[in-house]
Amino acid sequence: MFQLISTAFITMTLFLRTEMHRIPITFLEVAVWVVMTYYVIGFDPNIGRFFKQFLLLLFINQMASGLFRLMAALGRNVIVANTFGSFALLAVLVLGGFILSRDNVQKWWLWGYWISPMMYAQNAIAVNEFLGKSWRHVPPNSTEPLGVSVLKSRGVFTEAYWYWIGVGALIGYIFVFNFFFTLALEYLDPFGKPQAVISKEALDEKNANRTGESIELPSRGRGNESRRSVSSRTLSARVSIYESLVYSAWLRLPPEVDSATRKMFIEEVMELVELTSLREALVGLPGVNGLSTEQRKRLTIAVELVANPSIIFMDEPTSGLDARAAAIVMRTVRSTVDTGRTVVCTIHQPSIDIFDAFDELFLLKRGGEEIYVGPLGRHSSLLIDYFEGIHGVPKIKDKYNPATWMLDVTSAGQEAAFGVNFTEIYKSSELYRRNKALINELCTPPPGSKDLYFPTQYSQSFFTQCMACLWKQHLSYWRNPPYSAVRLLFTTFIALMFGTIFWDLGSKRRNRQDLFNAMGSMYAAVLFIGVQNASSVQPVVGIERTVFYRERAAGMYSALPYAFGQVFIELPYIFVQTVIYGIIVYAMIGFDWTVSKFFWYIFFMYFTFLYFTFYGMMTVAVTPNHNIAAIISSAFYAIWNVFSGFVIPRTRIPIWWRWYYWACPVSWTLYGLIASQFGDIKDTFDSGETVEDFLRSYFGYRNDFVGIVAIVIVGISVLFAFTFAYSIKAFNFQKR
């Protein structure tokens, strides 16, 4: 226990030192907000209440920062952390006293109301304003000030000391959240195992090195066609080695190659690059999990080989590898050459063994001028003979690396010291003349030959490209529980939470507040589950887009099939999410059990979750990475919240801003949900006003407009999906 407290204290101290640098930024943010909004909105003009609101918002800012830091530390994964953060935010806001008034909180959820930080913030900021001078006049037929009446109508405490209770509670939450944040950092490890997969051959070789035995590994392969360029990236993290090769062969081999031939070719390529024992291993993320760097490079080579190229270009295939891993990769390269293919490869500072694996050398000096172009010979004998034949070049020492010796003697300093020009020597050599003659011979087409012609840009049809991309996305989503499973679990918990919080409120229509409570459940679900969908899909699309760049550059498919796969794979998952949420919430809240109203509820929720997800995908497509996308989209979430029609009804939005109400997707969703559920209700409130008339006069909602709203909701989803597809095609944020 003492060790726990000591560790937490030390970590907390370090955290406070770091956090001190953020306090000035927090002061500036809150100051800008309060200065720009306090008097413009028309809050009480008393300067003391101005500074009290500033102080309160300062502590709210710090409390929220601590809360979300804690969620990030508990989540330990960007998707899980986003889910935890959304759940925490939803819980504290729904039980904060605004969406659901205190008087209507179910008795089994009162504990949640009392521990919600936003409840204390809500009460504090409310009493600070409504007990001010501007709200002290007593309306006709009333015995208490207007401000007190407003507070009571919303279930807010009316005593002035609740401001200081709120301030004290927020300070306490700041320390509590940051304390548990430090504990989580100290004692919670990241999800998953970061180590890479190791093959049986590599393990045998490692064990053999310990015992002094020798291991001989096989290498074999086959024929040719086309040419490809190989980089060190491989083509998604949650597909296996075998599936990666199937995917590549499916899209890159000609259509006339049948499935059986394709599978046979894939098996031979896997054996050639020594990946057969790892066929079911998932690729994983570089440096995080899955394949090691050396295995990843071999998979990259295999992915290109299944396209059956006649020539392959490799850019530093051994970079970042140790000697053993580099030897394995070069053994794969050598095996590829032995199948009759040509491999053009750049290597920096190769070892003797690696250099000896090459047949020919293309050596350039600074400026791109040729120094030597020709065969190496056995143990680089031809290369050594060529340079030793130049006057002034010293003989190579016994057992010295020919690659190192070659680079040393041809450096600019040595060239000046010898008084020679290696470029001129090469151009006057017999080797140069033979190369030029060979080039001229190969450049002359034989009689009867035809120009190279490809009938289509891609090997497969547009439909096949779409099916292949959808197949890969299906595998990626199915094997990504932190995204798909957590999203469904989050929805289930939110549905149960809403069902118990808003229990049977959908059937109560005694007064306006009952209707506000039922509408609050719709508003909270739309905004929070929708934002969660958009936030969680952004890192997924960000990772997949990097793979898309690589695969598109390799000529596997165009941008539209990729967008098709990314969009359509979301449809069934979001449908399941909607059904789970809709059935649970609809039954527990007690909305009218009619076929049409239940259908409209499911319809609007489905397309709302859909357009939020597509919006998240779209923001990634138009920005360099998912972090920037998250920042940009967050700004729109705040605007959508304000113009949703719940916080400020359309009838009360200033006329010069009302256009944005019609441009806000969330406002259309709430219109459809509320109008379809309550727009035809003839029941009367205690005041004698019918529900239908109240919705028309206060919100501007009409039941006969629901069909138009449905068309618009579908159109918004299609618009975001189309924008995502177009942006993926038009924008390229590759750094290389």
Short mmCIF file of N, CA, C and O in Angstrom, two decimals, residues 56-148:
data_model
loop_
_atom_site.label_atom_id
_atom_site.label_comp_id
_atom_site.label_asym_id
_atom_site.label_seq_id
_atom_site.Cartn_x
_atom_site.Cartn_y
_atom_site.Cartn_z
N LEU A 56 -15.59 29.47 -12.88
CA LEU A 56 -16.26 28.18 -12.97
C LEU A 56 -15.88 27.45 -14.25
O LEU A 56 -15.58 26.25 -14.24
N LEU A 57 -15.88 28.16 -15.38
CA LEU A 57 -15.51 27.52 -16.65
C LEU A 57 -14.06 27.08 -16.65
O LEU A 57 -13.70 26.09 -17.31
N LEU A 58 -13.22 27.79 -15.91
CA LEU A 58 -11.81 27.39 -15.80
C LEU A 58 -11.70 26.02 -15.14
O LEU A 58 -10.97 25.14 -15.62
N PHE A 59 -12.45 25.84 -14.07
CA PHE A 59 -12.42 24.55 -13.38
C PHE A 59 -13.11 23.45 -14.19
O PHE A 59 -12.70 22.29 -14.15
N ILE A 60 -14.16 23.81 -14.94
CA ILE A 60 -14.80 22.82 -15.81
C ILE A 60 -13.82 22.34 -16.87
O ILE A 60 -13.74 21.14 -17.17
N ASN A 61 -13.05 23.26 -17.43
CA ASN A 61 -12.04 22.90 -18.43
C ASN A 61 -11.03 21.92 -17.86
O ASN A 61 -10.72 20.89 -18.47
N GLN A 62 -10.52 22.22 -16.67
CA GLN A 62 -9.52 21.34 -16.06
C GLN A 62 -10.13 20.00 -15.66
O GLN A 62 -9.49 18.95 -15.78
N MET A 63 -11.38 20.02 -15.19
CA MET A 63 -12.04 18.76 -14.84
C MET A 63 -12.21 17.88 -16.06
O MET A 63 -11.93 16.67 -16.03
N ALA A 64 -12.67 18.47 -17.18
CA ALA A 64 -12.87 17.70 -18.40
C ALA A 64 -11.55 17.14 -18.92
O ALA A 64 -11.48 16.00 -19.39
N SER A 65 -10.47 17.94 -18.84
CA SER A 65 -9.16 17.46 -19.27
C SER A 65 -8.73 16.25 -18.45
O SER A 65 -8.23 15.25 -18.98
N GLY A 66 -8.92 16.34 -17.13
CA GLY A 66 -8.57 15.22 -16.28
C GLY A 66 -9.41 13.98 -16.57
O GLY A 66 -8.89 12.85 -16.58
N LEU A 67 -10.70 14.18 -16.83
CA LEU A 67 -11.58 13.06 -17.12
C LEU A 67 -11.15 12.33 -18.39
O LEU A 67 -11.05 11.10 -18.41
N PHE A 68 -10.87 13.08 -19.44
CA PHE A 68 -10.52 12.44 -20.70
C PHE A 68 -9.10 11.88 -20.70
O PHE A 68 -8.81 10.91 -21.39
N ARG A 69 -8.22 12.48 -19.91
CA ARG A 69 -6.90 11.85 -19.73
C ARG A 69 -7.05 10.49 -19.06
O ARG A 69 -6.39 9.52 -19.42
N LEU A 70 -7.95 10.44 -18.07
CA LEU A 70 -8.20 9.17 -17.39
C LEU A 70 -8.78 8.14 -18.35
O LEU A 70 -8.38 6.97 -18.34
N MET A 71 -9.72 8.56 -19.19
CA MET A 71 -10.30 7.63 -20.17
C MET A 71 -9.24 7.12 -21.15
O MET A 71 -9.24 5.94 -21.52
N ALA A 72 -8.34 8.00 -21.56
CA ALA A 72 -7.27 7.59 -22.47
C ALA A 72 -6.34 6.59 -21.81
O ALA A 72 -5.92 5.60 -22.43
N ALA A 73 -6.01 6.82 -20.54
CA ALA A 73 -5.13 5.89 -19.83
C ALA A 73 -5.80 4.55 -19.58
O ALA A 73 -5.15 3.50 -19.65
N LEU A 74 -7.10 4.57 -19.30
CA LEU A 74 -7.82 3.31 -19.10
C LEU A 74 -8.04 2.57 -20.41
O LEU A 74 -7.99 1.34 -20.46
N GLY A 75 -8.28 3.31 -21.49
CA GLY A 75 -8.53 2.69 -22.79
C GLY A 75 -7.31 2.04 -23.39
O GLY A 75 -7.37 0.95 -23.94
N ARG A 76 -6.14 2.72 -23.32
CA ARG A 76 -4.86 2.20 -23.81
C ARG A 76 -4.88 1.87 -25.30
O ARG A 76 -4.01 1.19 -25.81
N ASN A 77 -5.87 2.35 -26.01
CA ASN A 77 -6.02 2.14 -27.44
C ASN A 77 -6.89 3.27 -27.95
O ASN A 77 -7.89 3.61 -27.31
N VAL A 78 -6.52 3.86 -29.09
CA VAL A 78 -7.22 5.07 -29.52
C VAL A 78 -8.71 4.83 -29.73
O VAL A 78 -9.54 5.68 -29.40
N ILE A 79 -9.08 3.65 -30.24
CA ILE A 79 -10.50 3.37 -30.47
C ILE A 79 -11.22 3.12 -29.16
O ILE A 79 -12.30 3.65 -28.90
N VAL A 80 -10.62 2.29 -28.30
CA VAL A 80 -11.23 2.00 -27.00
C VAL A 80 -11.31 3.27 -26.15
O VAL A 80 -12.30 3.53 -25.47
N ALA A 81 -10.24 4.08 -26.20
CA ALA A 81 -10.23 5.32 -25.42
C ALA A 81 -11.31 6.28 -25.89
O ALA A 81 -11.98 6.94 -25.08
N ASN A 82 -11.51 6.37 -27.21
CA ASN A 82 -12.60 7.21 -27.73
C ASN A 82 -13.95 6.71 -27.24
O ASN A 82 -14.84 7.50 -26.90
N THR A 83 -14.10 5.39 -27.21
CA THR A 83 -15.36 4.81 -26.73
C THR A 83 -15.58 5.12 -25.25
O THR A 83 -16.66 5.54 -24.83
N PHE A 84 -14.54 4.90 -24.44
CA PHE A 84 -14.64 5.21 -23.01
C PHE A 84 -14.95 6.69 -22.80
O PHE A 84 -15.77 7.06 -21.96
N GLY A 85 -14.25 7.54 -23.56
CA GLY A 85 -14.46 8.98 -23.42
C GLY A 85 -15.87 9.39 -23.78
O GLY A 85 -16.49 10.21 -23.08
N SER A 86 -16.40 8.82 -24.86
CA SER A 86 -17.78 9.14 -25.25
C SER A 86 -18.77 8.66 -24.20
O SER A 86 -19.74 9.36 -23.88
N PHE A 87 -18.53 7.47 -23.65
CA PHE A 87 -19.42 6.93 -22.62
C PHE A 87 -19.39 7.82 -21.38
O PHE A 87 -20.44 8.12 -20.80
N ALA A 88 -18.19 8.24 -20.97
CA ALA A 88 -18.07 9.09 -19.78
C ALA A 88 -18.76 10.43 -20.00
O ALA A 88 -19.49 10.93 -19.13
N LEU A 89 -18.53 11.02 -21.18
CA LEU A 89 -19.15 12.31 -21.48
C LEU A 89 -20.66 12.19 -21.51
O LEU A 89 -21.38 13.05 -20.99
N LEU A 90 -21.15 11.11 -22.11
CA LEU A 90 -22.59 10.90 -22.19
C LEU A 90 -23.20 10.75 -20.80
O LEU A 90 -24.24 11.33 -20.49
N ALA A 91 -22.52 9.97 -19.95
CA ALA A 91 -23.05 9.73 -18.61
C ALA A 91 -23.14 11.01 -17.80
O ALA A 91 -24.17 11.30 -17.16
N VAL A 92 -22.07 11.81 -17.82
CA VAL A 92 -22.07 13.02 -16.98
C VAL A 92 -23.02 14.08 -17.53
O VAL A 92 -23.57 14.88 -16.77
N LEU A 93 -23.24 14.10 -18.86
CA LEU A 93 -24.15 15.10 -19.42
C LEU A 93 -25.61 14.72 -19.26
O LEU A 93 -26.44 15.55 -18.91
N VAL A 94 -25.93 13.44 -19.54
CA VAL A 94 -27.34 13.02 -19.43
C VAL A 94 -27.82 13.15 -18.00
O VAL A 94 -28.98 13.54 -17.74
N LEU A 95 -26.94 12.85 -17.04
CA LEU A 95 -27.31 12.94 -15.63
C LEU A 95 -26.91 14.28 -15.01
O LEU A 95 -26.87 14.41 -13.79
N GLY A 96 -26.61 15.27 -15.85
CA GLY A 96 -26.16 16.56 -15.34
C GLY A 96 -27.27 17.53 -15.02
O GLY A 96 -27.00 18.62 -14.51
N GLY A 97 -28.53 17.18 -15.34
CA GLY A 97 -29.64 18.05 -14.99
C GLY A 97 -30.20 18.88 -16.12
O GLY A 97 -31.19 19.58 -15.92
N PHE A 98 -29.59 18.81 -17.32
CA PHE A 98 -30.10 19.61 -18.44
C PHE A 98 -30.96 18.76 -19.36
O PHE A 98 -32.11 19.10 -19.64
N ILE A 99 -30.42 17.65 -19.87
CA ILE A 99 -31.18 16.79 -20.77
C ILE A 99 -32.37 16.18 -20.04
O ILE A 99 -33.47 16.08 -20.59
N LEU A 100 -32.16 15.75 -18.81
CA LEU A 100 -33.22 15.20 -17.97
C LEU A 100 -33.22 15.97 -16.65
O LEU A 100 -32.20 16.02 -15.96
N SER A 101 -34.35 16.59 -16.33
CA SER A 101 -34.38 17.41 -15.11
C SER A 101 -34.27 16.53 -13.87
O SER A 101 -34.61 15.34 -13.88
N ARG A 102 -33.81 17.14 -12.76
CA ARG A 102 -33.60 16.39 -11.52
C ARG A 102 -34.88 15.74 -11.01
O ARG A 102 -34.87 14.62 -10.49
N ASP A 103 -35.98 16.41 -11.20
CA ASP A 103 -37.25 15.88 -10.71
C ASP A 103 -37.69 14.62 -11.44
O ASP A 103 -38.52 13.86 -10.93
N ASN A 104 -37.14 14.40 -12.66
CA ASN A 104 -37.55 13.25 -13.46
C ASN A 104 -36.52 12.13 -13.48
O ASN A 104 -36.71 11.13 -14.18
N VAL A 105 -35.44 12.29 -12.73
CA VAL A 105 -34.44 11.23 -12.65
C VAL A 105 -35.02 10.06 -11.86
O VAL A 105 -35.55 10.24 -10.76
N GLN A 106 -34.92 8.86 -12.44
CA GLN A 106 -35.43 7.69 -11.75
C GLN A 106 -34.66 7.46 -10.45
O GLN A 106 -33.48 7.77 -10.35
N LYS A 107 -35.35 6.91 -9.45
CA LYS A 107 -34.73 6.78 -8.13
C LYS A 107 -33.49 5.90 -8.15
O LYS A 107 -32.57 6.09 -7.36
N TRP A 108 -33.46 4.90 -9.09
CA TRP A 108 -32.28 4.04 -9.15
C TRP A 108 -31.09 4.71 -9.84
O TRP A 108 -30.00 4.16 -9.87
N TRP A 109 -31.32 5.91 -10.42
CA TRP A 109 -30.23 6.65 -11.05
C TRP A 109 -29.88 7.94 -10.29
O TRP A 109 -29.05 8.72 -10.76
N LEU A 110 -30.48 8.16 -9.13
CA LEU A 110 -30.17 9.38 -8.39
C LEU A 110 -28.70 9.45 -7.98
O LEU A 110 -28.12 10.53 -7.92
N TRP A 111 -28.10 8.29 -7.70
CA TRP A 111 -26.68 8.28 -7.34
C TRP A 111 -25.84 8.82 -8.50
O TRP A 111 -24.83 9.51 -8.29
N GLY A 112 -26.27 8.49 -9.75
CA GLY A 112 -25.54 9.00 -10.91
C GLY A 112 -25.67 10.51 -11.04
O GLY A 112 -24.72 11.19 -11.45
N TYR A 113 -26.85 11.01 -10.68
CA TYR A 113 -27.04 12.47 -10.71
C TYR A 113 -26.12 13.15 -9.71
O TYR A 113 -25.49 14.17 -10.03
N TRP A 114 -25.96 12.57 -8.53
CA TRP A 114 -25.17 13.22 -7.48
C TRP A 114 -23.67 13.09 -7.71
O TRP A 114 -22.90 13.89 -7.15
N ILE A 115 -23.23 12.14 -8.50
CA ILE A 115 -21.79 12.03 -8.74
C ILE A 115 -21.38 12.63 -10.08
O ILE A 115 -20.19 12.66 -10.41
N SER A 116 -22.34 13.14 -10.84
CA SER A 116 -22.01 13.73 -12.13
C SER A 116 -21.33 15.09 -11.94
O SER A 116 -21.91 16.00 -11.34
N PRO A 117 -20.12 15.27 -12.45
CA PRO A 117 -19.46 16.58 -12.33
C PRO A 117 -20.27 17.69 -13.01
O PRO A 117 -20.28 18.83 -12.54
N MET A 118 -20.95 17.34 -14.10
CA MET A 118 -21.71 18.35 -14.81
C MET A 118 -22.94 18.80 -14.03
O MET A 118 -23.44 19.90 -14.26
N MET A 119 -23.43 17.98 -13.10
CA MET A 119 -24.54 18.42 -12.26
C MET A 119 -24.10 19.60 -11.42
O MET A 119 -24.81 20.62 -11.31
N TYR A 120 -22.93 19.49 -10.81
CA TYR A 120 -22.42 20.59 -9.97
C TYR A 120 -22.10 21.82 -10.83
O TYR A 120 -22.37 22.96 -10.41
N ALA A 121 -21.56 21.58 -12.02
CA ALA A 121 -21.27 22.70 -12.92
C ALA A 121 -22.56 23.37 -13.38
O ALA A 121 -22.66 24.60 -13.42
N GLN A 122 -23.56 22.53 -13.71
CA GLN A 122 -24.84 23.05 -14.18
C GLN A 122 -25.54 23.88 -13.10
O GLN A 122 -26.02 24.99 -13.35
N ASN A 123 -25.58 23.38 -11.88
CA ASN A 123 -26.22 24.12 -10.79
C ASN A 123 -25.48 25.40 -10.47
O ASN A 123 -26.09 26.45 -10.23
N ALA A 124 -24.14 25.32 -10.48
CA ALA A 124 -23.34 26.50 -10.14
C ALA A 124 -23.51 27.61 -11.16
O ALA A 124 -23.72 28.78 -10.81
N ILE A 125 -23.42 27.27 -12.45
CA ILE A 125 -23.52 28.31 -13.48
C ILE A 125 -24.95 28.84 -13.58
O ILE A 125 -25.18 30.01 -13.93
N ALA A 126 -25.96 27.99 -13.24
CA ALA A 126 -27.35 28.42 -13.30
C ALA A 126 -27.67 29.41 -12.17
O ALA A 126 -28.29 30.46 -12.40
N VAL A 127 -27.28 29.09 -10.95
CA VAL A 127 -27.59 30.01 -9.85
C VAL A 127 -26.78 31.29 -9.98
O VAL A 127 -27.25 32.37 -9.56
N ASN A 128 -25.59 31.22 -10.55
CA ASN A 128 -24.80 32.42 -10.75
C ASN A 128 -25.52 33.40 -11.68
O ASN A 128 -25.44 34.61 -11.51
N GLU A 129 -26.24 32.88 -12.66
CA GLU A 129 -26.94 33.73 -13.60
C GLU A 129 -28.35 34.08 -13.13
O GLU A 129 -28.72 35.26 -13.06
N PHE A 130 -29.15 33.10 -12.78
CA PHE A 130 -30.57 33.35 -12.55
C PHE A 130 -30.87 33.95 -11.19
O PHE A 130 -32.02 34.35 -10.94
N LEU A 131 -29.90 34.03 -10.30
CA LEU A 131 -30.11 34.77 -9.05
C LEU A 131 -29.54 36.18 -9.15
O LEU A 131 -29.47 36.91 -8.16
N GLY A 132 -29.15 36.58 -10.36
CA GLY A 132 -28.62 37.92 -10.59
C GLY A 132 -29.71 38.96 -10.66
O GLY A 132 -30.92 38.67 -10.66
N LYS A 133 -29.29 40.22 -10.76
CA LYS A 133 -30.22 41.35 -10.73
C LYS A 133 -31.19 41.34 -11.90
O LYS A 133 -32.35 41.76 -11.77
N SER A 134 -30.72 40.84 -13.06
CA SER A 134 -31.57 40.85 -14.25
C SER A 134 -32.79 39.96 -14.11
O SER A 134 -33.76 40.10 -14.86
N TRP A 135 -32.77 39.02 -13.17
CA TRP A 135 -33.84 38.04 -13.04
C TRP A 135 -34.61 38.19 -11.72
O TRP A 135 -35.35 37.27 -11.33
N ARG A 136 -34.49 39.34 -11.05
CA ARG A 136 -35.11 39.49 -9.74
C ARG A 136 -36.53 40.02 -9.78
O ARG A 136 -37.22 40.04 -8.76
N HIS A 137 -37.00 40.49 -10.95
CA HIS A 137 -38.36 41.03 -10.98
C HIS A 137 -39.38 39.90 -10.87
O HIS A 137 -39.14 38.77 -11.31
N VAL A 138 -40.51 40.22 -10.25
CA VAL A 138 -41.56 39.23 -10.01
C VAL A 138 -42.63 39.37 -11.09
O VAL A 138 -43.24 40.43 -11.23
N PRO A 139 -42.86 38.32 -11.89
CA PRO A 139 -43.87 38.39 -12.95
C PRO A 139 -45.27 38.51 -12.36
O PRO A 139 -45.50 38.19 -11.18
N PRO A 140 -46.23 38.95 -13.16
CA PRO A 140 -47.62 39.01 -12.68
C PRO A 140 -48.12 37.62 -12.29
O PRO A 140 -47.72 36.61 -12.87
N ASN A 141 -48.97 37.58 -11.33
CA ASN A 141 -49.57 36.33 -10.83
C ASN A 141 -48.52 35.37 -10.28
O ASN A 141 -48.68 34.14 -10.34
N SER A 142 -47.42 35.92 -9.75
CA SER A 142 -46.38 35.08 -9.16
C SER A 142 -45.93 35.71 -7.86
O SER A 142 -46.04 36.92 -7.65
N THR A 143 -45.39 34.87 -6.98
CA THR A 143 -44.94 35.35 -5.68
C THR A 143 -43.42 35.26 -5.53
O THR A 143 -42.89 35.58 -4.46
N GLU A 144 -42.73 34.82 -6.57
CA GLU A 144 -41.28 34.68 -6.49
C GLU A 144 -40.62 35.25 -7.74
O GLU A 144 -41.26 35.37 -8.80
N PRO A 145 -39.35 35.64 -7.62
CA PRO A 145 -38.65 36.22 -8.77
C PRO A 145 -38.64 35.27 -9.96
O PRO A 145 -38.73 34.04 -9.82
N LEU A 146 -38.49 35.87 -11.15
CA LEU A 146 -38.49 35.10 -12.38
C LEU A 146 -37.36 34.07 -12.39
O LEU A 146 -37.55 32.92 -12.82
N GLY A 147 -36.16 34.47 -11.94
CA GLY A 147 -35.01 33.57 -11.95
C GLY A 147 -35.25 32.32 -11.12
O GLY A 147 -34.90 31.21 -11.53
N VAL A 148 -35.87 32.51 -9.94
CA VAL A 148 -36.16 31.36 -9.07
C VAL A 148 -37.17 30.44 -9.74
O VAL A 148 -37.05 29.20 -9.67
#
